[in-house]
Tab-separated table of C-alpha atoms in Angstrom:
chain	number	residue	atom	x	y	z
A	1	MET	CA	0.000	0.000	0.000
A	2	LEU	CA	2.823	2.386	0.805
A	3	SER	CA	4.200	1.960	-2.672
A	4	ASP	CA	1.004	3.479	-3.999
A	5	PHE	CA	2.234	6.859	-2.787
A	6	ARG	CA	5.610	6.811	-4.508
A	7	SER	CA	4.451	8.446	-7.687
A	8	ASN	CA	2.320	11.476	-8.224
A	9	SER	CA	2.421	11.596	-11.996
A	10	PRO	CA	-0.981	11.846	-13.680
A	11	SER	CA	0.070	8.979	-15.940
A	12	ASP	CA	0.096	6.705	-12.919
A	13	HIS	CA	-3.636	7.162	-12.321
A	14	HIS	CA	-5.268	4.419	-14.354
A	15	LEU	CA	-8.889	5.286	-14.798
A	16	GLN	CA	-11.482	3.036	-16.349
A	17	PRO	CA	-14.369	5.348	-17.134
A	18	SER	CA	-17.691	3.664	-17.629
A	19	PRO	CA	-19.770	4.693	-20.647
A	20	LYS	CA	-22.266	7.428	-19.960
A	21	PRO	CA	-25.671	5.978	-19.173
A	22	LYS	CA	-28.515	7.210	-21.307
A	23	SER	CA	-30.739	9.841	-19.805
A	24	SER	CA	-33.445	8.264	-17.668
A	25	TYR	CA	-35.924	10.701	-19.119
A	26	HIS	CA	-35.258	9.670	-22.750
A	27	PHE	CA	-35.277	5.994	-21.830
A	28	PHE	CA	-38.707	6.189	-20.280
A	29	ARG	CA	-40.060	8.436	-23.012
A	30	ASN	CA	-38.949	5.974	-25.697
A	31	SER	CA	-40.466	3.110	-23.736
A	32	TYR	CA	-43.695	5.012	-23.458
A	33	ASN	CA	-43.762	5.747	-27.198
A	34	SER	CA	-43.282	2.044	-27.911
A	35	PHE	CA	-46.218	1.156	-25.716
A	36	GLN	CA	-48.296	3.820	-27.368
A	37	SER	CA	-47.790	2.312	-30.841
A	38	GLN	CA	-48.624	-1.165	-29.567
A	39	ILE	CA	-51.770	0.093	-27.924
A	40	ALA	CA	-52.918	1.457	-31.257
A	41	ALA	CA	-52.590	-2.032	-32.819
A	42	HIS	CA	-54.088	-4.062	-29.959
A	43	PRO	CA	-56.120	-1.661	-27.840
A	44	ARG	CA	-57.377	-3.867	-24.999
A	45	PHE	CA	-54.390	-6.163	-24.476
A	46	TRP	CA	-51.782	-3.457	-24.779
A	47	LEU	CA	-53.766	-0.973	-22.755
A	48	LEU	CA	-53.756	-3.443	-19.869
A	49	SER	CA	-50.045	-4.174	-20.354
A	50	GLY	CA	-49.196	-0.503	-20.504
A	51	PHE	CA	-51.181	0.180	-17.357
A	52	LEU	CA	-49.380	-2.599	-15.461
A	53	PHE	CA	-46.002	-1.356	-16.719
A	54	ILE	CA	-46.670	2.159	-15.478
A	55	GLN	CA	-47.756	0.807	-12.090
A	56	LEU	CA	-44.527	-1.179	-11.797
A	57	LEU	CA	-42.538	1.961	-12.573
A	58	VAL	CA	-44.379	3.908	-9.896
A	59	VAL	CA	-43.702	1.202	-7.306
A	60	PHE	CA	-40.036	0.949	-8.315
A	61	PHE	CA	-39.331	4.652	-8.207
A	62	THR	CA	-41.300	5.165	-5.025
A	63	ARG	CA	-38.803	2.858	-3.369
A	64	ASN	CA	-35.656	3.802	-5.271
A	65	SER	CA	-36.177	7.233	-6.790
A	66	PRO	CA	-33.819	10.176	-6.185
A	67	LEU	CA	-36.906	11.869	-4.810
A	68	SER	CA	-35.931	10.381	-1.472
A	69	PHE	CA	-34.327	13.802	-1.069
A	70	SER	CA	-37.742	15.395	-1.025
A	71	SER	CA	-39.076	12.878	1.459
A	72	HIS	CA	-36.304	13.705	3.903
A	73	ALA	CA	-34.387	10.462	3.575
A	74	GLN	CA	-30.627	10.762	3.851
A	75	VAL	CA	-29.001	10.383	0.443
A	76	GLN	CA	-25.688	8.561	0.153
A	77	LEU	CA	-22.991	9.669	-2.274
A	78	HIS	CA	-22.659	7.369	-5.278
A	79	VAL	CA	-19.150	7.266	-6.712
A	80	PRO	CA	-18.837	5.668	-10.166
A	81	PRO	CA	-16.606	2.569	-10.317
A	82	GLN	CA	-13.003	3.452	-10.948
A	83	THR	CA	-9.548	1.929	-10.759
A	84	ILE	CA	-6.768	4.118	-9.407
A	85	THR	CA	-3.264	3.562	-8.139
A	86	LEU	CA	-3.472	6.170	-5.414
A	87	PRO	CA	-6.116	6.046	-2.674
A	88	ALA	CA	-7.809	9.342	-3.394
A	89	ALA	CA	-10.982	10.859	-4.785
A	90	VAL	CA	-9.973	11.109	-8.444
A	91	ALA	CA	-12.345	12.768	-10.860
A	92	GLN	CA	-13.682	10.851	-13.823
A	93	PRO	CA	-13.009	12.257	-17.316
A	94	PRO	CA	-15.817	14.479	-18.616
A	95	LYS	CA	-18.762	12.436	-19.877
A	96	ASP	CA	-20.778	15.181	-21.474
A	97	GLY	CA	-18.242	16.863	-23.739
A	98	GLY	CA	-18.911	20.125	-21.919
A	99	GLY	CA	-16.097	20.466	-19.428
A	100	GLY	CA	-17.290	17.746	-17.082
A	101	CYS	CA	-20.664	19.338	-16.282
A	102	GLU	CA	-22.803	16.228	-16.711
A	103	TYR	CA	-25.202	17.337	-13.971
A	104	GLY	CA	-25.745	20.821	-15.362
A	105	ARG	CA	-24.556	24.267	-14.361
A	106	VAL	CA	-24.703	26.634	-11.405
A	107	TYR	CA	-25.953	30.191	-11.474
A	108	VAL	CA	-24.539	32.389	-8.685
A	109	TYR	CA	-26.790	35.253	-7.643
A	110	ASP	CA	-25.178	38.682	-7.555
A	111	LEU	CA	-26.294	39.581	-4.055
A	112	PRO	CA	-25.719	43.122	-2.778
A	113	PRO	CA	-22.431	43.322	-0.791
A	114	MET	CA	-24.337	43.939	2.433
A	115	PHE	CA	-25.122	40.210	2.437
A	116	ASN	CA	-21.535	38.989	2.116
A	117	GLU	CA	-18.432	41.144	1.592
A	118	ASP	CA	-19.572	44.018	3.808
A	119	LEU	CA	-20.030	41.661	6.767
A	120	ALA	CA	-16.279	41.149	7.189
A	121	LEU	CA	-14.785	42.342	10.461
A	122	LYS	CA	-12.317	45.144	9.823
A	123	ASN	CA	-8.991	45.742	11.566
A	124	CYS	CA	-8.629	42.148	12.702
A	125	THR	CA	-5.540	39.971	12.383
A	126	ASP	CA	-5.478	36.201	11.874
A	127	LEU	CA	-3.357	35.822	14.996
A	128	HIS	CA	-6.003	37.090	17.402
A	129	PRO	CA	-6.968	33.990	19.444
A	130	TRP	CA	-10.277	35.147	20.917
A	131	LEU	CA	-12.171	36.941	18.150
A	132	TRP	CA	-13.968	34.228	16.171
A	133	GLN	CA	-14.430	36.513	13.141
A	134	CYS	CA	-10.718	37.070	12.608
A	135	GLY	CA	-9.456	35.886	9.243
A	136	LEU	CA	-12.874	34.799	7.979
A	137	ASN	CA	-12.648	36.756	4.720
A	138	THR	CA	-8.869	36.971	4.412
A	139	ASN	CA	-7.406	35.417	1.276
A	140	GLU	CA	-10.824	34.261	0.000
A	141	GLY	CA	-11.538	32.475	3.271
A	142	TYR	CA	-8.280	30.531	3.542
A	143	GLY	CA	-6.529	33.000	5.847
A	144	MET	CA	-2.875	33.989	5.798
A	145	ARG	CA	-0.103	31.421	5.389
A	146	ALA	CA	0.779	29.523	8.553
A	147	THR	CA	4.497	30.224	8.387
A	148	GLU	CA	5.064	28.522	11.741
A	149	MET	CA	4.354	25.157	10.086
A	150	ALA	CA	7.843	25.297	8.574
A	151	GLU	CA	9.135	24.404	12.054
A	152	ILE	CA	7.531	20.937	11.960
A	153	LEU	CA	6.970	20.176	8.249
A	154	PRO	CA	9.094	19.900	5.097
A	155	ARG	CA	9.320	23.278	3.373
A	156	LYS	CA	7.250	22.300	0.320
A	157	LEU	CA	4.441	20.929	2.446
A	158	ALA	CA	4.482	23.835	4.890
A	159	LYS	CA	3.489	26.113	1.998
A	160	ALA	CA	0.105	24.365	1.800
A	161	TRP	CA	-0.860	25.433	5.328
A	162	TYR	CA	-2.901	28.516	6.255
A	163	ARG	CA	-4.424	30.050	9.377
A	164	THR	CA	-7.938	29.135	8.291
A	165	ASN	CA	-10.867	30.100	10.483
A	166	GLN	CA	-13.138	27.120	11.215
A	167	PHE	CA	-16.213	29.187	10.280
A	168	SER	CA	-15.000	30.289	6.823
A	169	SER	CA	-16.717	27.688	4.608
A	170	GLU	CA	-19.325	30.168	3.328
A	171	VAL	CA	-16.531	32.399	2.030
A	172	ILE	CA	-14.561	29.500	0.513
A	173	PHE	CA	-17.594	28.078	-1.301
A	174	HIS	CA	-18.551	31.512	-2.638
A	175	HIS	CA	-15.159	32.186	-4.213
A	176	ARG	CA	-14.817	28.650	-5.544
A	177	LEU	CA	-18.241	28.900	-7.205
A	178	LEU	CA	-17.343	32.217	-8.827
A	179	ASN	CA	-14.539	30.338	-10.616
A	180	TYR	CA	-16.303	26.989	-10.973
A	181	ARG	CA	-15.990	25.309	-14.365
A	182	CYS	CA	-19.738	24.594	-14.313
A	183	ARG	CA	-20.807	28.125	-13.503
A	184	THR	CA	-23.132	29.812	-15.976
A	185	MET	CA	-23.886	33.500	-16.368
A	186	GLU	CA	-27.259	32.679	-17.935
A	187	PRO	CA	-29.843	31.672	-15.325
A	188	GLU	CA	-32.134	30.057	-17.893
A	189	SER	CA	-29.455	27.416	-18.542
A	190	ALA	CA	-28.816	26.634	-14.854
A	191	THR	CA	-29.732	23.431	-13.053
A	192	VAL	CA	-29.198	24.932	-9.584
A	193	PHE	CA	-28.906	28.406	-8.069
A	194	TYR	CA	-26.447	29.523	-5.391
A	195	ILE	CA	-27.237	32.203	-2.792
A	196	PRO	CA	-23.899	33.712	-1.627
A	197	PHE	CA	-25.217	34.887	1.731
A	198	TYR	CA	-22.739	34.807	4.639
A	199	ALA	CA	-25.332	33.757	7.210
A	200	GLY	CA	-22.700	32.725	9.739
A	201	GLN	CA	-21.228	36.204	9.809
A	202	ALA	CA	-24.584	37.982	9.639
A	203	VAL	CA	-25.879	36.129	12.690
A	204	GLY	CA	-22.643	35.282	14.514
A	205	LYS	CA	-21.723	38.824	15.451
A	206	TYR	CA	-24.985	39.154	17.412
A	207	LEU	CA	-25.106	35.743	19.097
A	208	TRP	CA	-23.749	37.001	22.405
A	209	ILE	CA	-25.887	40.112	22.699
A	210	ASP	CA	-29.554	40.143	23.647
A	211	ASP	CA	-30.907	41.585	20.401
A	212	ILE	CA	-32.978	39.085	18.414
A	213	GLU	CA	-33.995	41.662	15.800
A	214	LYS	CA	-30.375	42.274	14.793
A	215	ARG	CA	-29.743	38.532	14.411
A	216	ASP	CA	-32.721	38.152	12.108
A	217	LEU	CA	-32.418	41.390	10.157
A	218	ARG	CA	-29.999	40.350	7.371
A	219	CYS	CA	-31.607	36.905	7.077
A	220	ASN	CA	-35.056	38.384	6.520
A	221	MET	CA	-33.712	40.961	4.068
A	222	MET	CA	-31.897	38.262	2.097
A	223	LEU	CA	-35.030	36.125	1.805
A	224	LYS	CA	-37.068	39.110	0.671
A	225	TRP	CA	-34.470	39.829	-2.022
A	226	VAL	CA	-34.203	36.265	-3.327
A	227	GLN	CA	-37.978	35.665	-3.293
A	228	ASN	CA	-38.296	38.458	-5.833
A	229	GLN	CA	-36.076	36.558	-8.287
A	230	THR	CA	-37.727	34.834	-11.246
A	231	TYR	CA	-36.065	31.472	-10.792
A	232	TRP	CA	-36.877	31.288	-7.110
A	233	ARG	CA	-40.535	31.742	-7.906
A	234	LYS	CA	-40.391	28.926	-10.466
A	235	SER	CA	-39.201	26.352	-7.924
A	236	ASN	CA	-40.038	27.953	-4.571
A	237	GLY	CA	-36.341	27.576	-3.771
A	238	SER	CA	-36.140	23.783	-4.141
A	239	ASP	CA	-33.211	24.025	-6.601
A	240	HIS	CA	-31.421	26.702	-4.572
A	241	PHE	CA	-28.585	26.221	-2.101
A	242	LEU	CA	-26.254	28.185	0.152
A	243	THR	CA	-23.393	27.543	2.556
A	244	ILE	CA	-23.610	28.355	6.254
A	245	GLY	CA	-20.314	28.689	8.109
A	246	ARG	CA	-21.674	27.970	11.590
A	247	ILE	CA	-23.572	25.025	13.093
A	248	THR	CA	-27.264	24.511	12.370
A	249	TRP	CA	-28.307	25.252	15.965
A	250	ASP	CA	-27.271	28.883	15.562
A	251	PHE	CA	-30.136	29.257	13.066
A	252	ARG	CA	-32.972	27.330	14.717
A	253	ARG	CA	-34.162	29.629	17.482
A	254	LEU	CA	-37.303	28.234	19.055
A	255	MET	CA	-40.457	30.254	19.515
A	256	ASP	CA	-40.324	29.814	23.274
A	257	ALA	CA	-39.552	33.181	24.815
A	258	GLU	CA	-36.909	31.557	27.015
A	259	GLN	CA	-35.050	30.182	23.992
A	260	LYS	CA	-33.190	33.256	22.824
A	261	TRP	CA	-30.103	31.731	21.210
A	262	GLY	CA	-29.457	32.234	17.530
A	263	SER	CA	-31.507	33.204	14.514
A	264	SER	CA	-34.752	31.658	13.273
A	265	LEU	CA	-33.514	31.465	9.657
A	266	LEU	CA	-33.840	27.695	9.248
A	267	ASN	CA	-37.267	27.639	10.893
A	268	LEU	CA	-38.724	30.029	8.312
A	269	PRO	CA	-41.142	28.477	5.759
A	270	ALA	CA	-39.235	30.055	2.854
A	271	MET	CA	-36.134	28.017	3.793
A	272	ALA	CA	-37.952	24.685	3.978
A	273	LYS	CA	-36.717	23.372	0.612
A	274	VAL	CA	-33.431	25.240	0.283
A	275	THR	CA	-30.381	22.990	0.637
A	276	ARG	CA	-27.762	24.154	3.138
A	277	PHE	CA	-24.106	23.064	3.176
A	278	ILE	CA	-23.328	23.349	6.868
A	279	ILE	CA	-20.540	22.221	9.226
A	280	GLU	CA	-23.013	20.585	11.629
A	281	ARG	CA	-26.424	19.435	10.433
A	282	ALA	CA	-29.717	18.603	12.127
A	283	PRO	CA	-30.021	14.810	11.828
A	284	TRP	CA	-33.728	14.902	10.924
A	285	ASP	CA	-33.430	17.548	8.179
A	286	ALA	CA	-32.420	16.184	4.748
A	287	TYR	CA	-31.896	19.739	3.467
A	288	ASP	CA	-29.043	20.202	5.947
A	289	VAL	CA	-25.951	18.654	4.311
A	290	GLY	CA	-22.975	18.237	6.624
A	291	VAL	CA	-19.720	19.343	4.982
A	292	PRO	CA	-16.208	19.152	6.479
A	293	TYR	CA	-14.972	21.961	8.699
A	294	PRO	CA	-12.222	23.880	6.892
A	295	THR	CA	-8.795	22.873	8.188
A	296	GLY	CA	-5.526	24.713	7.579
A	297	PHE	CA	-4.380	22.354	4.803
A	298	HIS	CA	-5.161	23.618	1.287
A	299	PRO	CA	-3.027	21.903	-1.381
A	300	SER	CA	-2.270	23.995	-4.448
A	301	SER	CA	-1.695	21.007	-6.739
A	302	GLU	CA	-2.299	17.298	-6.980
A	303	SER	CA	1.426	16.735	-6.532
A	304	GLN	CA	1.387	18.604	-3.228
A	305	LEU	CA	-1.643	16.616	-2.087
A	306	ARG	CA	0.076	13.281	-2.908
A	307	GLN	CA	3.235	14.380	-1.122
A	308	TRP	CA	1.190	15.117	1.974
A	309	GLN	CA	-0.535	11.728	1.831
A	310	ARG	CA	2.803	9.948	1.633
A	311	PHE	CA	4.201	12.084	4.434
A	312	VAL	CA	1.430	11.334	6.942
A	313	LEU	CA	1.198	7.668	5.944
A	314	THR	CA	4.878	6.978	6.573
A	315	ARG	CA	5.192	9.242	9.611
A	316	ASN	CA	6.893	7.727	12.682
A	317	ARG	CA	4.330	7.992	15.499
A	318	THR	CA	5.622	7.713	19.049
A	319	SER	CA	2.375	8.008	21.039
A	320	LEU	CA	-0.576	5.628	21.108
A	321	PHE	CA	-3.157	8.414	21.366
A	322	THR	CA	-3.606	12.133	21.902
A	323	PHE	CA	-6.235	14.515	23.179
A	324	ILE	CA	-6.439	18.207	22.347
A	325	GLY	CA	-9.087	20.363	23.973
A	326	ALA	CA	-10.101	22.671	26.782
A	327	THR	CA	-12.114	22.018	29.906
A	328	ARG	CA	-15.529	23.589	30.429
A	329	ALA	CA	-15.852	24.463	34.094
A	330	ASP	CA	-19.418	25.707	33.540
A	331	ILE	CA	-20.561	22.261	32.326
A	332	ALA	CA	-21.312	19.732	35.047
A	333	GLY	CA	-19.489	16.450	34.441
A	334	ASP	CA	-17.639	17.869	31.423
A	335	PHE	CA	-16.321	14.920	29.397
A	336	ARG	CA	-13.336	16.846	28.070
A	337	THR	CA	-12.157	17.469	31.623
A	338	LEU	CA	-12.349	13.720	32.208
A	339	LEU	CA	-10.237	13.042	29.073
A	340	ILE	CA	-7.570	15.576	30.021
A	341	GLN	CA	-7.223	14.028	33.475
A	342	TYR	CA	-7.176	10.536	31.987
A	343	CYS	CA	-4.425	11.445	29.509
A	344	ARG	CA	-2.302	12.992	32.223
A	345	ASN	CA	-2.597	9.754	34.180
A	346	GLU	CA	-1.560	7.778	31.067
A	347	SER	CA	1.259	10.101	30.043
A	348	ASP	CA	3.456	7.277	28.741
A	349	ALA	CA	0.836	6.510	26.076
A	350	CYS	CA	-1.080	9.775	25.612
A	351	ARG	CA	-0.067	13.252	24.503
A	352	VAL	CA	-2.343	15.968	25.850
A	353	ILE	CA	-2.660	19.625	24.874
A	354	ASP	CA	-4.813	21.755	27.158
A	355	CYS	CA	-6.140	24.588	25.008
A	356	ALA	CA	-6.723	26.665	28.111
A	357	VAL	CA	-2.939	26.832	28.364
A	358	THR	CA	-1.750	26.422	24.750
A	359	GLN	CA	-3.222	28.509	21.930
A	360	CYS	CA	-5.206	26.125	19.743
A	361	SER	CA	-7.013	28.576	17.480
A	362	ASN	CA	-6.942	28.036	13.726
A	363	GLY	CA	-4.942	24.791	13.807
A	364	SER	CA	-1.623	25.813	15.363
A	365	SER	CA	1.632	23.919	14.818
A	366	ALA	CA	1.356	22.478	18.349
A	367	ILE	CA	-1.905	20.783	17.371
A	368	GLN	CA	-0.580	19.330	14.145
A	369	SER	CA	2.605	18.109	15.802
A	370	SER	CA	0.570	16.156	18.347
A	371	PHE	CA	-1.712	14.604	15.737
A	372	LEU	CA	1.219	13.694	13.493
A	373	SER	CA	2.920	11.899	16.377
A	374	SER	CA	-0.057	9.786	17.512
A	375	ASP	CA	-1.747	6.658	16.177
A	376	PHE	CA	-5.164	7.663	17.550
A	377	CYS	CA	-6.813	10.954	18.453
A	378	LEU	CA	-9.644	11.239	20.986
A	379	GLN	CA	-12.637	13.098	19.576
A	380	PRO	CA	-15.436	13.809	22.069
A	381	LYS	CA	-18.207	16.177	21.111
A	382	GLY	CA	-17.314	19.870	21.304
A	383	ASP	CA	-19.544	22.705	22.472
A	384	SER	CA	-21.983	21.029	20.092
A	385	MET	CA	-21.888	17.485	18.704
A	386	THR	CA	-19.118	18.198	16.184
A	387	ARG	CA	-15.725	19.866	16.293
A	388	ARG	CA	-13.123	20.968	13.766
A	389	SER	CA	-10.536	18.843	15.564
A	390	VAL	CA	-12.024	15.729	13.916
A	391	PHE	CA	-10.771	16.945	10.549
A	392	ASP	CA	-7.458	18.305	11.861
A	393	CYS	CA	-6.892	14.819	13.252
A	394	MET	CA	-7.732	12.937	10.049
A	395	ILE	CA	-5.806	15.304	7.783
A	396	ALA	CA	-2.756	14.379	9.903
A	397	GLY	CA	-3.371	10.660	9.305
A	398	SER	CA	-4.363	9.947	12.898
A	399	VAL	CA	-7.248	7.506	13.510
A	400	PRO	CA	-10.196	9.219	15.259
A	401	VAL	CA	-11.752	7.742	18.396
A	402	PHE	CA	-15.381	8.838	18.809
A	403	PHE	CA	-17.537	8.750	21.933
A	404	TRP	CA	-20.797	9.943	20.350
A	405	LYS	CA	-22.037	8.622	16.992
A	406	LYS	CA	-23.486	12.019	16.120
A	407	THR	CA	-20.009	13.581	16.155
A	408	ALA	CA	-19.263	12.225	12.673
A	409	TYR	CA	-21.170	9.120	11.564
A	410	ASP	CA	-24.548	10.881	11.298
A	411	GLN	CA	-23.063	14.108	9.968
A	412	TYR	CA	-20.811	13.671	6.948
A	413	GLN	CA	-22.189	10.712	4.956
A	414	TRP	CA	-21.146	12.199	1.603
A	415	PHE	CA	-17.498	12.330	2.679
A	416	LEU	CA	-16.748	9.494	5.099
A	417	PRO	CA	-16.594	5.740	4.364
A	418	GLU	CA	-19.800	3.765	4.904
A	419	ASP	CA	-18.078	1.396	7.335
A	420	PRO	CA	-17.105	3.369	10.471
A	421	GLU	CA	-14.821	0.589	11.708
A	422	SER	CA	-12.659	0.892	8.602
A	423	TYR	CA	-11.292	4.286	9.659
A	424	SER	CA	-12.274	4.941	13.294
A	425	VAL	CA	-12.873	3.520	16.769
A	426	PHE	CA	-16.062	4.014	18.771
A	427	ILE	CA	-16.145	3.876	22.589
A	428	ASP	CA	-19.397	4.908	24.222
A	429	HIS	CA	-18.946	7.905	26.527
A	430	ASP	CA	-21.037	6.298	29.266
A	431	ALA	CA	-18.748	3.257	29.254
A	432	VAL	CA	-15.744	5.539	29.786
A	433	ARG	CA	-17.469	7.278	32.679
A	434	ASN	CA	-18.129	3.845	34.178
A	435	GLY	CA	-14.478	2.889	34.103
A	436	THR	CA	-13.797	1.419	30.658
A	437	SER	CA	-10.103	1.914	29.827
A	438	ILE	CA	-9.542	3.853	26.608
A	439	ARG	CA	-5.928	2.743	26.572
A	440	GLY	CA	-6.932	-0.871	27.140
A	441	ILE	CA	-9.225	-0.836	24.118
A	442	LEU	CA	-6.736	0.898	21.816
A	443	GLU	CA	-3.931	-1.465	22.807
A	444	GLN	CA	-6.039	-4.354	21.534
A	445	TYR	CA	-5.490	-3.140	17.971
A	446	SER	CA	-2.473	-4.724	16.311
A	447	LYS	CA	0.026	-2.763	14.256
A	448	GLU	CA	-1.571	-4.260	11.154
A	449	ASP	CA	-5.042	-3.119	12.282
A	450	ILE	CA	-3.759	0.406	12.870
A	451	ARG	CA	-1.968	0.429	9.508
A	452	LYS	CA	-5.171	-0.508	7.659
A	453	MET	CA	-7.219	2.141	9.438
A	454	ARG	CA	-4.564	4.779	8.800
A	455	GLU	CA	-4.479	3.902	5.113
A	456	LYS	CA	-8.252	4.384	4.963
A	457	VAL	CA	-7.976	7.751	6.685
A	458	VAL	CA	-5.228	8.854	4.292
A	459	GLU	CA	-7.253	7.604	1.318
A	460	ILE	CA	-10.129	9.979	2.063
A	461	ILE	CA	-8.014	13.079	2.796
A	462	PRO	CA	-8.840	14.588	-0.639
A	463	LYS	CA	-12.540	14.453	0.272
A	464	LEU	CA	-11.934	16.402	3.478
A	465	VAL	CA	-9.883	19.329	2.170
A	466	TYR	CA	-10.643	22.518	0.244
A	467	ALA	CA	-7.997	22.910	-2.446
A	468	ARG	CA	-6.308	26.270	-2.898
A	469	PRO	CA	-6.623	26.911	-6.662
A	470	LYS	CA	-9.699	28.965	-7.502
A	471	GLU	CA	-10.668	26.350	-10.068
A	472	GLY	CA	-9.928	23.375	-7.795
A	473	LEU	CA	-7.668	20.455	-8.728
A	474	PRO	CA	-8.345	19.233	-12.296
A	475	LYS	CA	-8.149	15.502	-11.595
A	476	VAL	CA	-9.082	15.326	-7.911
A	477	LYS	CA	-12.441	15.919	-6.282
A	478	ASP	CA	-12.118	17.754	-2.994
A	479	ALA	CA	-14.838	18.502	-0.418
A	480	PHE	CA	-16.183	21.376	-2.509
A	481	ASP	CA	-16.491	19.261	-5.664
A	482	ILE	CA	-18.218	16.398	-3.866
A	483	ALA	CA	-20.743	18.672	-2.156
A	484	VAL	CA	-21.693	20.653	-5.264
A	485	GLU	CA	-21.752	17.734	-7.707
A	486	THR	CA	-23.773	15.476	-5.422
A	487	PHE	CA	-26.351	18.197	-4.886
A	488	MET	CA	-26.522	18.953	-8.611
A	489	LYS	CA	-26.971	15.276	-9.386
A	490	ARG	CA	-29.914	15.048	-6.988
A	491	ILE	CA	-31.628	18.072	-8.481
A	492	LYS	CA	-31.019	16.987	-12.091
A	493	GLU	CA	-32.442	13.529	-11.443
A	494	GLU	CA	-35.433	15.032	-9.658
A	495	LYS	CA	-36.102	17.381	-12.586
A	496	ASP	CA	-35.671	14.536	-15.108
A	497	TRP	CA	-38.190	12.451	-13.191
A	498	ASN	CA	-40.697	15.318	-13.003
A	499	GLU	CA	-40.252	15.940	-16.725
A	500	PHE	CA	-40.933	12.271	-17.469
A	501	VAL	CA	-44.096	12.237	-15.345
A	502	ASN	CA	-45.341	15.486	-16.910
A	503	ASP	CA	-44.722	14.102	-20.393
A	504	ILE	CA	-46.883	11.057	-19.589
A	505	GLU	CA	-49.642	13.281	-18.268
A	506	GLU	CA	-49.585	15.407	-21.414
A	507	ARG	CA	-49.851	12.343	-23.693
A	508	ARG	CA	-52.960	10.962	-22.015
């Protein structure tokens, strides 16, 4: 397996593209036309046969149709079969002859700056550890270069690291879409429509002050603006999407007067069918799509990405596990406090970084050094169910240990392997509280077991990162590509199905 990382030449990536399947719409239309001609020749027999055929189709697609999206079922990412020499998410060659846009094109609304660019915090440096807004809009969301990484990484790889704010995904997606190969400037030719609203910044700056009206103001103004657009009115927003840089709970304020946290954006009827790329989703809402937190690693080329994969895969790791986090004195029975104490008691096997003592903001070199030196990384829930540290850990090739299934397994289905045991360890948090030894469980894994899990983690690194080039990496699908293409595929298939049904209705 290690030999797979010794070459990064494009010629080493042996792809076996499958032929493009015919459009489902044309297939069913041709089938229908065939039945129609037969009915004309044998009215009663063929009318009965045609009726039964249509019923079978309805039953089949009710159970297997892409419309499961509309019925709030969680959709899994389908990756076409491919053969590659490197474990990575490699893009298939274009199938449509139009630059690889087989699922259509994206139209990006030209929102007034008050909804995005003007929300940036001024006079703020990326090095400020306590202002969450710092660096959000710097360098198109990637932040300034993390020059301190040169102290722990090879020079060429250190250049791929930035001080990226964990809440900057809405900025990154916006700029990537402006340069996306499947962007169209003609809305009539678009399959989907992007709303470049920085909801995280619009709401985030008012989360800690008791002023609900200010939190809701920009959200309500944005919805009023977009509802006046022609293509919103055609679909009621069902083919529209946006990216939200904060967790879903910051936008689901309850109507109870005592529940004053956050905005009510995602509770508004107008948002019911709009898809949201968000760093932590509500498990029951199929229109919330969990996307990876931005880390500090943004490769500028496929070669740099492959070099990083080889580096973390062959890294000499001297600790069995690590924990990086801060205690929460205001939370009774805080699990992170328990883990810090446990690691200190197991210091010969565990590396611990207390973020109350060491600056951990924006993925510092101390964090990466600890992850790179450990076989496993402990990943409890954060202030909410998820935390950026999960992705910092995996980018470094360390195997995550989860204590709540909702921290990752129920969040990022489009990006993580279907089999959790192939890349992670799960230990129930209640079992740990009741005395189960974390070290005892991890020591049960052989070196071969750990090697296989690490290889799986390293294999999916491309799916977890946001590449630095504005156009992305030509032959590799990163987190941005997977999110946008999977959404576009869903919408295209839904529109094809609706077109097929409407065509049948019109021919009756």
